[in-house]
PDB file of C-alpha atoms (C1' of nucleotides) in Angstrom:
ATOM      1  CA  UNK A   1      10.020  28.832 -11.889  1.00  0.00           C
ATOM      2  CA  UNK A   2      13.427  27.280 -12.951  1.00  0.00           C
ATOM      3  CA  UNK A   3      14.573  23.856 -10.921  1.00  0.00           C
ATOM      4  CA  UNK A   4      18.382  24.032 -10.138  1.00  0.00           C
ATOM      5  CA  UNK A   5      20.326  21.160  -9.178  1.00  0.00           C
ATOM      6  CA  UNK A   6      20.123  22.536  -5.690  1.00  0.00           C
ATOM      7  CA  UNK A   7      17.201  22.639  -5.282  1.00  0.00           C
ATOM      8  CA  UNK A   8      16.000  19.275  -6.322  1.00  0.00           C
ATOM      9  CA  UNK A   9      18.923  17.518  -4.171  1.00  0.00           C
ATOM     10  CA  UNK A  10      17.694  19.207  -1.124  1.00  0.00           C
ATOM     11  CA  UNK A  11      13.363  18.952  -1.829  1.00  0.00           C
ATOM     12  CA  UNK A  12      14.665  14.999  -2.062  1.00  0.00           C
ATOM     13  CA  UNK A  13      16.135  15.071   1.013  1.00  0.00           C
ATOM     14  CA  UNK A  14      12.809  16.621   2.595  1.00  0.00           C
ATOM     15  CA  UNK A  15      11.473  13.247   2.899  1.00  0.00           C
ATOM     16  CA  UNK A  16      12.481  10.558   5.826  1.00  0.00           C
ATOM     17  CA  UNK A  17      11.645   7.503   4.069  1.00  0.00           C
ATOM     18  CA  UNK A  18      13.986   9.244   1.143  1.00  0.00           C
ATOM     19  CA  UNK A  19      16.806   9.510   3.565  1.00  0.00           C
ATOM     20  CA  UNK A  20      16.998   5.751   4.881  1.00  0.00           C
ATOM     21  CA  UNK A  21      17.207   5.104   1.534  1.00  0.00           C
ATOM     22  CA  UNK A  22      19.971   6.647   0.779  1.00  0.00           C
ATOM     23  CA  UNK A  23      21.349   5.197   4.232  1.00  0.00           C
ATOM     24  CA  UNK A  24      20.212   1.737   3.023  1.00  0.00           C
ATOM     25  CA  UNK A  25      22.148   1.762  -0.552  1.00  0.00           C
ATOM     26  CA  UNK A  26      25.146   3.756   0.821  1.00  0.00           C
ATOM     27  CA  UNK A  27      27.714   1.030   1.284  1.00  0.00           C
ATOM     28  CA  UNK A  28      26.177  -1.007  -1.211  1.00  0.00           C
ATOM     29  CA  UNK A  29      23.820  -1.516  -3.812  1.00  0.00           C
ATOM     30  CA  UNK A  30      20.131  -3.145  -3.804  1.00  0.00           C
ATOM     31  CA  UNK A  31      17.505  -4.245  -6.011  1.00  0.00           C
ATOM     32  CA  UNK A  32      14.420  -1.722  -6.142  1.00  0.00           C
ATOM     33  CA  UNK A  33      13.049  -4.442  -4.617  1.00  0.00           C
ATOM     34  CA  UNK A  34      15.091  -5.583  -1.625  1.00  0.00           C
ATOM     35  CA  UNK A  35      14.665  -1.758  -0.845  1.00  0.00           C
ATOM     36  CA  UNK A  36      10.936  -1.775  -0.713  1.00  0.00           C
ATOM     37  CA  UNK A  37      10.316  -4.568   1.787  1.00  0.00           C
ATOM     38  CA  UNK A  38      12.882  -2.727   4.311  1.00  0.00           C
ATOM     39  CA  UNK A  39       9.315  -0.248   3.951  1.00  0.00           C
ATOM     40  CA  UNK A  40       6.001  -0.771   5.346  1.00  0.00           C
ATOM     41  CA  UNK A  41       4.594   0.975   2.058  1.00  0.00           C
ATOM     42  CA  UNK A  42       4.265  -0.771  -0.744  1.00  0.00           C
ATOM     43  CA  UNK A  43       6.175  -1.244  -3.677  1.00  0.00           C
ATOM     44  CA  UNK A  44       5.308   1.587  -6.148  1.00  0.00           C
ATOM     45  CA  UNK A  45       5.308   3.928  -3.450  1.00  0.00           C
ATOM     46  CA  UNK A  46       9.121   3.417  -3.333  1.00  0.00           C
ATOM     47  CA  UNK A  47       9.784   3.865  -6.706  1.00  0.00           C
ATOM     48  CA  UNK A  48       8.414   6.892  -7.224  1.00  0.00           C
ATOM     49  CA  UNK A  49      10.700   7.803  -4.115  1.00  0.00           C
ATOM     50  CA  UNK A  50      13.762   5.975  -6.076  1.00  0.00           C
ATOM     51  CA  UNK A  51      12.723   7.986  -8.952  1.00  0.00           C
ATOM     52  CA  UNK A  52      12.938  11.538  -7.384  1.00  0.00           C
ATOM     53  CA  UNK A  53      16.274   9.934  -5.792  1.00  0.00           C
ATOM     54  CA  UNK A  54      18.124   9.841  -8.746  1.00  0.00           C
ATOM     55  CA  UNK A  55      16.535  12.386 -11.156  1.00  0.00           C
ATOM     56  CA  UNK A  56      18.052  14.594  -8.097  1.00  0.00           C
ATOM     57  CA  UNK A  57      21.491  12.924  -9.102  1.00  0.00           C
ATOM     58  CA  UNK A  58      21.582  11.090  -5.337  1.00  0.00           C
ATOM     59  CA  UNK A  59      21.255   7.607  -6.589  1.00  0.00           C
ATOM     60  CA  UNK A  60      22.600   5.991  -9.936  1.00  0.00           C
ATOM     61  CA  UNK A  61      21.136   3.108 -11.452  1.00  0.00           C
ATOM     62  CA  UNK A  62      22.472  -0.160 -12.989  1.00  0.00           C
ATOM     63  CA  UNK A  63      20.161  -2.479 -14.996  1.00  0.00           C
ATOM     64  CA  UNK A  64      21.031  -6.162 -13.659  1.00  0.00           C
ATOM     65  CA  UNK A  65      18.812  -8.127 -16.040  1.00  0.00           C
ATOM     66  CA  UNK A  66      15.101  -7.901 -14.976  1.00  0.00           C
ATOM     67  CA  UNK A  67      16.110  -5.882 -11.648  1.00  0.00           C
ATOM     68  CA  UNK A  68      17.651  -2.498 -10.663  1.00  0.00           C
ATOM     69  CA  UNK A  69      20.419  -1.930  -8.390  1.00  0.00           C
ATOM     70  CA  UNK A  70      20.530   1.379  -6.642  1.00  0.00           C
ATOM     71  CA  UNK A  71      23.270   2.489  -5.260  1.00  0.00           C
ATOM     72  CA  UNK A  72      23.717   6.166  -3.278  1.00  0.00           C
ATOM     73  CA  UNK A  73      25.696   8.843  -5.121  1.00  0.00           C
ATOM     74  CA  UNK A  74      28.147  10.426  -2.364  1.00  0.00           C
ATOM     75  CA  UNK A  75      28.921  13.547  -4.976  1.00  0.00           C
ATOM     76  CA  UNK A  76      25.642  14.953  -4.799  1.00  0.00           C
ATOM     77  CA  UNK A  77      25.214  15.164  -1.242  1.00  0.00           C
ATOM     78  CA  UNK A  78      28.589  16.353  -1.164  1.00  0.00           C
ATOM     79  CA  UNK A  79      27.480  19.290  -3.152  1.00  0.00           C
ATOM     80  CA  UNK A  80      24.586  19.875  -0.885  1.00  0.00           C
ATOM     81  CA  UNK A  81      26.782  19.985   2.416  1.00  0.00           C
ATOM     82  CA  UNK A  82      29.227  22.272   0.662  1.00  0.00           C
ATOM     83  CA  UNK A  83      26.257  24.117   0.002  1.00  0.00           C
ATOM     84  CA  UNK A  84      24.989  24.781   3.110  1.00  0.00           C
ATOM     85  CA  UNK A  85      28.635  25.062   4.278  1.00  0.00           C
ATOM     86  CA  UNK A  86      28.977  28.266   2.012  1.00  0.00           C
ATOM     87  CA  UNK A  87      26.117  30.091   4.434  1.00  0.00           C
ATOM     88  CA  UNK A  88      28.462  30.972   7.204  1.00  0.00           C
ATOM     89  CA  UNK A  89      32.220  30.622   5.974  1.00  0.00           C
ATOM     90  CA  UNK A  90      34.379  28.830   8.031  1.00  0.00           C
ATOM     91  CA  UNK A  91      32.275  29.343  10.805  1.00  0.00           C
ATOM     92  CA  UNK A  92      30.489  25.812  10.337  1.00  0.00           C
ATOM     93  CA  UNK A  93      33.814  23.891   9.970  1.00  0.00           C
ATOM     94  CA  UNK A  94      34.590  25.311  13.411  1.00  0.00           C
ATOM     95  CA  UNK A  95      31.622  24.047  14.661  1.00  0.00           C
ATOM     96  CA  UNK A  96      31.903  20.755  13.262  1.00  0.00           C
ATOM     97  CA  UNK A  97      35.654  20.241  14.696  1.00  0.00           C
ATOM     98  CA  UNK A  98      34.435  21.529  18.112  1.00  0.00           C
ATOM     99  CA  UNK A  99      31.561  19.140  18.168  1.00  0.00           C
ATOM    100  CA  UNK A 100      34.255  16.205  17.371  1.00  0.00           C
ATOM    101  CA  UNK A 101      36.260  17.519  19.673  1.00  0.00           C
ATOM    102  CA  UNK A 102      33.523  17.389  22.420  1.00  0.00           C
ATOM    103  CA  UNK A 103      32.826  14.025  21.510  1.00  0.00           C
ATOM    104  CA  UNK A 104      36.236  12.708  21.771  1.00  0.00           C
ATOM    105  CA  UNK A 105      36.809  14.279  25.301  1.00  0.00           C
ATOM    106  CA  UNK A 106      33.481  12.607  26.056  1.00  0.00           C
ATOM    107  CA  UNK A 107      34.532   8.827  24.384  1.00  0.00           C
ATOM    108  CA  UNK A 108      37.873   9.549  26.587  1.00  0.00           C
ATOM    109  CA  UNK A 109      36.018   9.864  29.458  1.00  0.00           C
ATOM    110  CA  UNK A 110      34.075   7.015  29.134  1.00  0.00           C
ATOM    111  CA  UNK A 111      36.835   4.860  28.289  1.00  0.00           C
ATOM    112  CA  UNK A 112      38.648   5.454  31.093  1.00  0.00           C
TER     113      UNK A 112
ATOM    114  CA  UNK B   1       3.352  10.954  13.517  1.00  0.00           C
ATOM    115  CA  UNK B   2       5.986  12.153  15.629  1.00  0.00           C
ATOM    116  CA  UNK B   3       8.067  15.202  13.832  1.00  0.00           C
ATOM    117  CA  UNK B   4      12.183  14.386  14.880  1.00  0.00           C
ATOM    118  CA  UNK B   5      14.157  17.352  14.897  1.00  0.00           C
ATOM    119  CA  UNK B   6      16.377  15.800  11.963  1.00  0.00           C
ATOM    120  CA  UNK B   7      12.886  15.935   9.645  1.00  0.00           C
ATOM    121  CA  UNK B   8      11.772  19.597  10.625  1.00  0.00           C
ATOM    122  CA  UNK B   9      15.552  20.810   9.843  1.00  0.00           C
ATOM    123  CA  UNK B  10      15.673  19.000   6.769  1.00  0.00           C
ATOM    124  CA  UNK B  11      11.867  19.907   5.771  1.00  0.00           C
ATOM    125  CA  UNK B  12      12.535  23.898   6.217  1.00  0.00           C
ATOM    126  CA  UNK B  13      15.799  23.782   4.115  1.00  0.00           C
ATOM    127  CA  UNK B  14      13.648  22.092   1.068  1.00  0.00           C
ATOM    128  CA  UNK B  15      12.085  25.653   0.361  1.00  0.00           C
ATOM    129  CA  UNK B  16      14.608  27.738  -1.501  1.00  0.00           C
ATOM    130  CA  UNK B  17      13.436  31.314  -0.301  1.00  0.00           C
ATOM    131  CA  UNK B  18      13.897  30.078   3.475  1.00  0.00           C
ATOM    132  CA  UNK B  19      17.686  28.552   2.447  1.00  0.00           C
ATOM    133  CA  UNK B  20      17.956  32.294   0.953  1.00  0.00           C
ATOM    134  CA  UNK B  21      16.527  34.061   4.193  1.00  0.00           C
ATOM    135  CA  UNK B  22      19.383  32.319   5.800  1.00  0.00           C
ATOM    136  CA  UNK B  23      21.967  33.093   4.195  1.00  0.00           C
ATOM    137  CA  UNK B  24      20.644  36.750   4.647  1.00  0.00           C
ATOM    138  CA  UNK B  25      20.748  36.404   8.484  1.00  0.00           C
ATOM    139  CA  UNK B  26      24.092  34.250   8.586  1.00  0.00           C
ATOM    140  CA  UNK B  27      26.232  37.486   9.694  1.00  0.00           C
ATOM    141  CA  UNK B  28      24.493  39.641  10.700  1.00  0.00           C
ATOM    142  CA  UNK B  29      20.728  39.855  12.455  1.00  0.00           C
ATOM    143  CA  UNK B  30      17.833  41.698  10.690  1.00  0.00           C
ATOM    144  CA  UNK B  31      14.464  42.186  11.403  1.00  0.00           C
ATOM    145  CA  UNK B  32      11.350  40.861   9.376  1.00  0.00           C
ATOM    146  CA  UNK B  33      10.707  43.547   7.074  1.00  0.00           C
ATOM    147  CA  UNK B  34      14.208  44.079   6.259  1.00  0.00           C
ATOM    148  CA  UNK B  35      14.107  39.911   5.375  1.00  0.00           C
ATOM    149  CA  UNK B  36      10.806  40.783   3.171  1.00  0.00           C
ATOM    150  CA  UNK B  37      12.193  43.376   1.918  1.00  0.00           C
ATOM    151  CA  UNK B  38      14.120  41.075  -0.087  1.00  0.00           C
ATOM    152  CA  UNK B  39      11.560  39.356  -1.593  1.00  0.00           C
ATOM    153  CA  UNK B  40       8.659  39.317  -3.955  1.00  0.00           C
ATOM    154  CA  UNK B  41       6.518  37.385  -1.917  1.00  0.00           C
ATOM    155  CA  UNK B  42       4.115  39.142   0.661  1.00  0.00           C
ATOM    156  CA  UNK B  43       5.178  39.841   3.964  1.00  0.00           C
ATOM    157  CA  UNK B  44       2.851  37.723   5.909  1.00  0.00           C
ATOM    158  CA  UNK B  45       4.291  34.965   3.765  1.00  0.00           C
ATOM    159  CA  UNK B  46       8.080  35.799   4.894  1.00  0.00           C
ATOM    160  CA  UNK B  47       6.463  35.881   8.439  1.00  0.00           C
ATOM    161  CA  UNK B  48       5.651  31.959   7.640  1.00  0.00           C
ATOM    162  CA  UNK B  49       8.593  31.023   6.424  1.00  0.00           C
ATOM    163  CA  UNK B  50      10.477  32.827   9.932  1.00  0.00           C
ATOM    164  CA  UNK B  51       8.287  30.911  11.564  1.00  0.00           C
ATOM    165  CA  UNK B  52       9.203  27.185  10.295  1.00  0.00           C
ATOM    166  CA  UNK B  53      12.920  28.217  10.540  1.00  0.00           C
ATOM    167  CA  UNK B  54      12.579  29.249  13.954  1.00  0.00           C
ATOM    168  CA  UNK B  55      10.538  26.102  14.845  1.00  0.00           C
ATOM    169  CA  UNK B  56      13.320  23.933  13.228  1.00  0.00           C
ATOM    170  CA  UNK B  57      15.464  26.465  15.638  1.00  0.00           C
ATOM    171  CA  UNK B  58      17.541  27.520  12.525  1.00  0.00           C
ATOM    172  CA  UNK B  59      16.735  30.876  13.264  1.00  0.00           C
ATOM    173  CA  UNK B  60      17.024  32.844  16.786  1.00  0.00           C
ATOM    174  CA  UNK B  61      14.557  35.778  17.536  1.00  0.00           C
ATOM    175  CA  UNK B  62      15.496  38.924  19.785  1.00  0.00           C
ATOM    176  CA  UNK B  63      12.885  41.117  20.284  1.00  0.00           C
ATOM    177  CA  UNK B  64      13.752  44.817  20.248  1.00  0.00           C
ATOM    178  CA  UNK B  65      11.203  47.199  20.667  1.00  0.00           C
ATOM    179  CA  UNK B  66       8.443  46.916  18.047  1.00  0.00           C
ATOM    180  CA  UNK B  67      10.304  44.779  15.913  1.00  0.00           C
ATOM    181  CA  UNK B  68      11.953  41.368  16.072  1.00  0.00           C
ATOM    182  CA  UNK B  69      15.421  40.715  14.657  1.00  0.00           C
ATOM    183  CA  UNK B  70      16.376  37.572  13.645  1.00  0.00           C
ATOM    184  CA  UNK B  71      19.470  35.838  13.264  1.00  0.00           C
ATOM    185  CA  UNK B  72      20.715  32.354  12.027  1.00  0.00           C
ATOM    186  CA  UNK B  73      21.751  29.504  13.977  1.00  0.00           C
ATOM    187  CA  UNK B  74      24.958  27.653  12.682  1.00  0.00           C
ATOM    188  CA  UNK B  75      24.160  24.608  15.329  1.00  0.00           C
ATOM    189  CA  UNK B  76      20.851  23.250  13.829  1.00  0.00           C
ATOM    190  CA  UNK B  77      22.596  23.506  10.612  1.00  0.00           C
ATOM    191  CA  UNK B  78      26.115  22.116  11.445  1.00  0.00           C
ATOM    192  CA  UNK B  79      23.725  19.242  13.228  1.00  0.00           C
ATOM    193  CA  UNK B  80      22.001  18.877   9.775  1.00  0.00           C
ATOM    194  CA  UNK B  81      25.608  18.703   8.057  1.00  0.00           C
ATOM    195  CA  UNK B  82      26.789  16.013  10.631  1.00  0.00           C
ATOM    196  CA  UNK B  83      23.430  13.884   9.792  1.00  0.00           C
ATOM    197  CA  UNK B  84      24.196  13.677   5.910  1.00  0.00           C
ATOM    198  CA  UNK B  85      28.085  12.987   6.863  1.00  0.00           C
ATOM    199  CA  UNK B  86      27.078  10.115   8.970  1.00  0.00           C
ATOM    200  CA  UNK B  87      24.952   8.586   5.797  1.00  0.00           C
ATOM    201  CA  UNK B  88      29.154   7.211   4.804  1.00  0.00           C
ATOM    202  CA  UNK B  89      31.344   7.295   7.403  1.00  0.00           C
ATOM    203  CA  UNK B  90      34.505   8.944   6.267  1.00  0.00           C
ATOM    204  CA  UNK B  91      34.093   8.820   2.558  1.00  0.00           C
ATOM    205  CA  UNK B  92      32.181  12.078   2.255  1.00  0.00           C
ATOM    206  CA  UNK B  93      34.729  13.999   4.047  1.00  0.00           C
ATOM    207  CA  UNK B  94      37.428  11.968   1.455  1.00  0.00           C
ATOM    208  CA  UNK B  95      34.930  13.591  -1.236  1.00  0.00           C
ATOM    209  CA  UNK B  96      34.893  17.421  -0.072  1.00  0.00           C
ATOM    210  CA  UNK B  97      38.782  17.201   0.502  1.00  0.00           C
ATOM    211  CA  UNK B  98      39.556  16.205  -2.676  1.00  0.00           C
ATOM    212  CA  UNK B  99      37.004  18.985  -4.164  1.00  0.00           C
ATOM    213  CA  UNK B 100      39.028  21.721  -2.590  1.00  0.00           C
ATOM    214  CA  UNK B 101      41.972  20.582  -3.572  1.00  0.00           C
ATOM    215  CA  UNK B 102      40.793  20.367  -7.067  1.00  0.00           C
ATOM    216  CA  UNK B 103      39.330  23.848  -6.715  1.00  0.00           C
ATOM    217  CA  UNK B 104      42.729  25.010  -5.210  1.00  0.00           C
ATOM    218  CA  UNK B 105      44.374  23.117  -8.132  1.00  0.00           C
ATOM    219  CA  UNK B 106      42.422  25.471 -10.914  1.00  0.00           C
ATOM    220  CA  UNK B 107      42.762  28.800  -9.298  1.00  0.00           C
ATOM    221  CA  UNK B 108      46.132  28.493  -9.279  1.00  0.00           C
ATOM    222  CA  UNK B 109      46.376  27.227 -13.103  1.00  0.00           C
ATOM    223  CA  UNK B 110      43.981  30.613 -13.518  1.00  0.00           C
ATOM    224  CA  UNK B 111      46.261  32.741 -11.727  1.00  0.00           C
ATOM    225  CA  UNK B 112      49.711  31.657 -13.573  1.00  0.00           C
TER     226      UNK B 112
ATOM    227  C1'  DC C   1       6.503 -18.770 -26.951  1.00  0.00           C
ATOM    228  C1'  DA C   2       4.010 -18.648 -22.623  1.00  0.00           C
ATOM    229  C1'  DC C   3       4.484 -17.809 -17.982  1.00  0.00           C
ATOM    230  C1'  DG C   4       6.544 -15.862 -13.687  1.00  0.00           C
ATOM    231  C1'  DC C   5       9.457 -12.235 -11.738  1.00  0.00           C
ATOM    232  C1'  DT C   6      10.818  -7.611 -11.194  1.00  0.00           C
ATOM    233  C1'  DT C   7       9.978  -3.154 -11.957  1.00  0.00           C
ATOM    234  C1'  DG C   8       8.123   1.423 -13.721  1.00  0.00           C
ATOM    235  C1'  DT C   9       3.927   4.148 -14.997  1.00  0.00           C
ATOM    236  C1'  DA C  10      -1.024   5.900 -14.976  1.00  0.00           C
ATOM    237  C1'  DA C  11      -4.913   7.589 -12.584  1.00  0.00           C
ATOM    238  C1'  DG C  12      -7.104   9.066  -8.664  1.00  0.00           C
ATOM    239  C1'  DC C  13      -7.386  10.508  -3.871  1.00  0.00           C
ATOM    240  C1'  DT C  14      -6.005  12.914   0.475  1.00  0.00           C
ATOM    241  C1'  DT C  15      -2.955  15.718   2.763  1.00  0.00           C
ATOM    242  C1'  DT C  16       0.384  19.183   3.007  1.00  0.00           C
ATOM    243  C1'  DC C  17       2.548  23.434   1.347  1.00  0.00           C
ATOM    244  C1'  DA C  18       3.144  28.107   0.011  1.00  0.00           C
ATOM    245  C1'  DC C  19       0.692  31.925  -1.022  1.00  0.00           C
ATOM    246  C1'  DT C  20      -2.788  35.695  -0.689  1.00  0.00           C
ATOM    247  C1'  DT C  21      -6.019  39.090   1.747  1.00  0.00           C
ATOM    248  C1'  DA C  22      -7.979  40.502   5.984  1.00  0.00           C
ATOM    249  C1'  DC C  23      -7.525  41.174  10.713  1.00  0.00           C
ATOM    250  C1'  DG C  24      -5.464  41.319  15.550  1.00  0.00           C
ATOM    251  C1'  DT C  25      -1.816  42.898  18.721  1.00  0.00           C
ATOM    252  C1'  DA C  26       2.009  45.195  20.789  1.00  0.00           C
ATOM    253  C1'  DA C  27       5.391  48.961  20.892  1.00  0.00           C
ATOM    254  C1'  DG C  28       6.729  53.780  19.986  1.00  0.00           C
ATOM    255  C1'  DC C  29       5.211  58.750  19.310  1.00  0.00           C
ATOM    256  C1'  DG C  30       2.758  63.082  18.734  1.00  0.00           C
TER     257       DG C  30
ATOM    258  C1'  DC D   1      -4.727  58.769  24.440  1.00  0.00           C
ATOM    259  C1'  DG D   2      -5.295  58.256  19.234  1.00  0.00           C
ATOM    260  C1'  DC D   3      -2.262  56.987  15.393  1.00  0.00           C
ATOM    261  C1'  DT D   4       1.331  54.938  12.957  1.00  0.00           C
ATOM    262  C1'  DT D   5       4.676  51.278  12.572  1.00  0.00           C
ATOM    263  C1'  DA D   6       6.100  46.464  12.731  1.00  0.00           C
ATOM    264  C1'  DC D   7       4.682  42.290  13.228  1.00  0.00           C
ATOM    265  C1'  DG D   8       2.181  37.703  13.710  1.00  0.00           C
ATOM    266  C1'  DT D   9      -2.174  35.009  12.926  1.00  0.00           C
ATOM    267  C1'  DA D  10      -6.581  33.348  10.671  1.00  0.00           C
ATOM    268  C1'  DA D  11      -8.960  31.779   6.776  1.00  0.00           C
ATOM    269  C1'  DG D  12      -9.185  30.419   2.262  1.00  0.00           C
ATOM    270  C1'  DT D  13      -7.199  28.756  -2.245  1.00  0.00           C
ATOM    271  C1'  DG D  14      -4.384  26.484  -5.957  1.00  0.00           C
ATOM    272  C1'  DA D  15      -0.665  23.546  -6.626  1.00  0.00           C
ATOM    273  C1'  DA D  16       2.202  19.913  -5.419  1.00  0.00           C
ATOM    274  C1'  DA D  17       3.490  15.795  -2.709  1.00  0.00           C
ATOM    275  C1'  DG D  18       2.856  11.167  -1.300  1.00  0.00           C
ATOM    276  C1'  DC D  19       0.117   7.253  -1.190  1.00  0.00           C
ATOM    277  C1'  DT D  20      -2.809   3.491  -3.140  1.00  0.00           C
ATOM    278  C1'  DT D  21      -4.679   0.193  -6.759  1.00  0.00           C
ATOM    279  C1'  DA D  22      -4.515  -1.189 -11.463  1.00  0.00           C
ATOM    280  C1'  DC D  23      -1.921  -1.901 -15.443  1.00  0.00           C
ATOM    281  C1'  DA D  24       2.028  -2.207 -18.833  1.00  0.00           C
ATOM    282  C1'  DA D  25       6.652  -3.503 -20.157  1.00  0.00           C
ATOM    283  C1'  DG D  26      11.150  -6.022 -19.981  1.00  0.00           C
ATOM    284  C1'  DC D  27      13.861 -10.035 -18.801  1.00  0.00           C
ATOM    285  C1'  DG D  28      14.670 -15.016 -17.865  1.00  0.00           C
ATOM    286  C1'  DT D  29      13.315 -19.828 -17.932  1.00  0.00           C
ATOM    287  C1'  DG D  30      10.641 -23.919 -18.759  1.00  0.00           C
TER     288       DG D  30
END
DNA sequence: CACGCTTGTAAGCTTTCACTTACGTAAGCG
DNA sequence: CGCTTACGTAAGTGAAAGCTTACAAGCGTG
């Protein structure tokens, strides 16, 4: 069975401790490292999780000397939520601008 | 371990024959041997895979008669959408703008 | 160059996942 | 009421995922 781009991007997002990485390196990049002790498991485990990461194109990596930065890779989860967009057209872009509009009215009310 | 609603959305859309169930039940509602009629796999095994989607409530189920149609739900997955979106604030809807307009861009080069 | 950091990789183990076959159950129909 | 149709569920199996400990490799500094 083939592996698409697709695919991999979204079997990396499966995993939580995945995810708040890519939260953690989002705004700015971190040492392998640095990244790890934000984790209760240990060091390895989290770069084998940094390696899935960017073979799935959602982190890049820049050699600092002896260390690693990581640093999240907005494109390819762009290309996921267009992705998932593309199951209902138009439909989910509705959604999302009712939602906001929801919580605006809300944030109004609270404000007031 | 406790099992978030975030993790059992993003854990059903890692399997690429439940992503394609959905999009067969985005518009319109079918039952579960129409969905495994699609496939190679068994039907007991499409029967799984209705179940984790309708567990992760991306799916709906309406019984009718003997059979049970099912149908996708655009909120779990617009909620899904909103949780990658949140990972940058602003910058990935910066990203998917700028997509379309390059995708507008080349169709209209195609189409001169 | 030897030693200390920082990191990835190998090997092994346990759990989870997706699949299959076999069976149970409920609704329609003669 | 038997019988077929349309499903879900149980049990078992092979593969893959995620973790750990142990080890190797690269860089920087004394």
């Amino acid at each position: 069975m083939t592996m698409t781009d697709v695919d991999s991007t979204f079997r990396a997002l499966a995993d939580p401790t995945r995810r708040r990485i890519i939260q953690l390196v989002a705004s700015r990049s971190l040492s392998a490292g640095e990244i790890a002790s934000h984790f209760r498991a240990t060091r390895p485990a989290i770069s084998q999780h940094l390696g899935v990461l960017r073979s799935a194109g959602l982190l890049s990596e820049q050699r600092k000397g002896a260390r690693r930065l990581y640093r999240a890779e907005p494109k390819a989860l762009a290309a996921a939520i267009e992705h998932l967009q593309s199951f209902w057209p138009g439909r989910l872009e509705a959604l999302k601008i009712e939602a906001e509009r929801r919580e605006r009215q809300r944030r109004d009310q609270r404000s007031r």
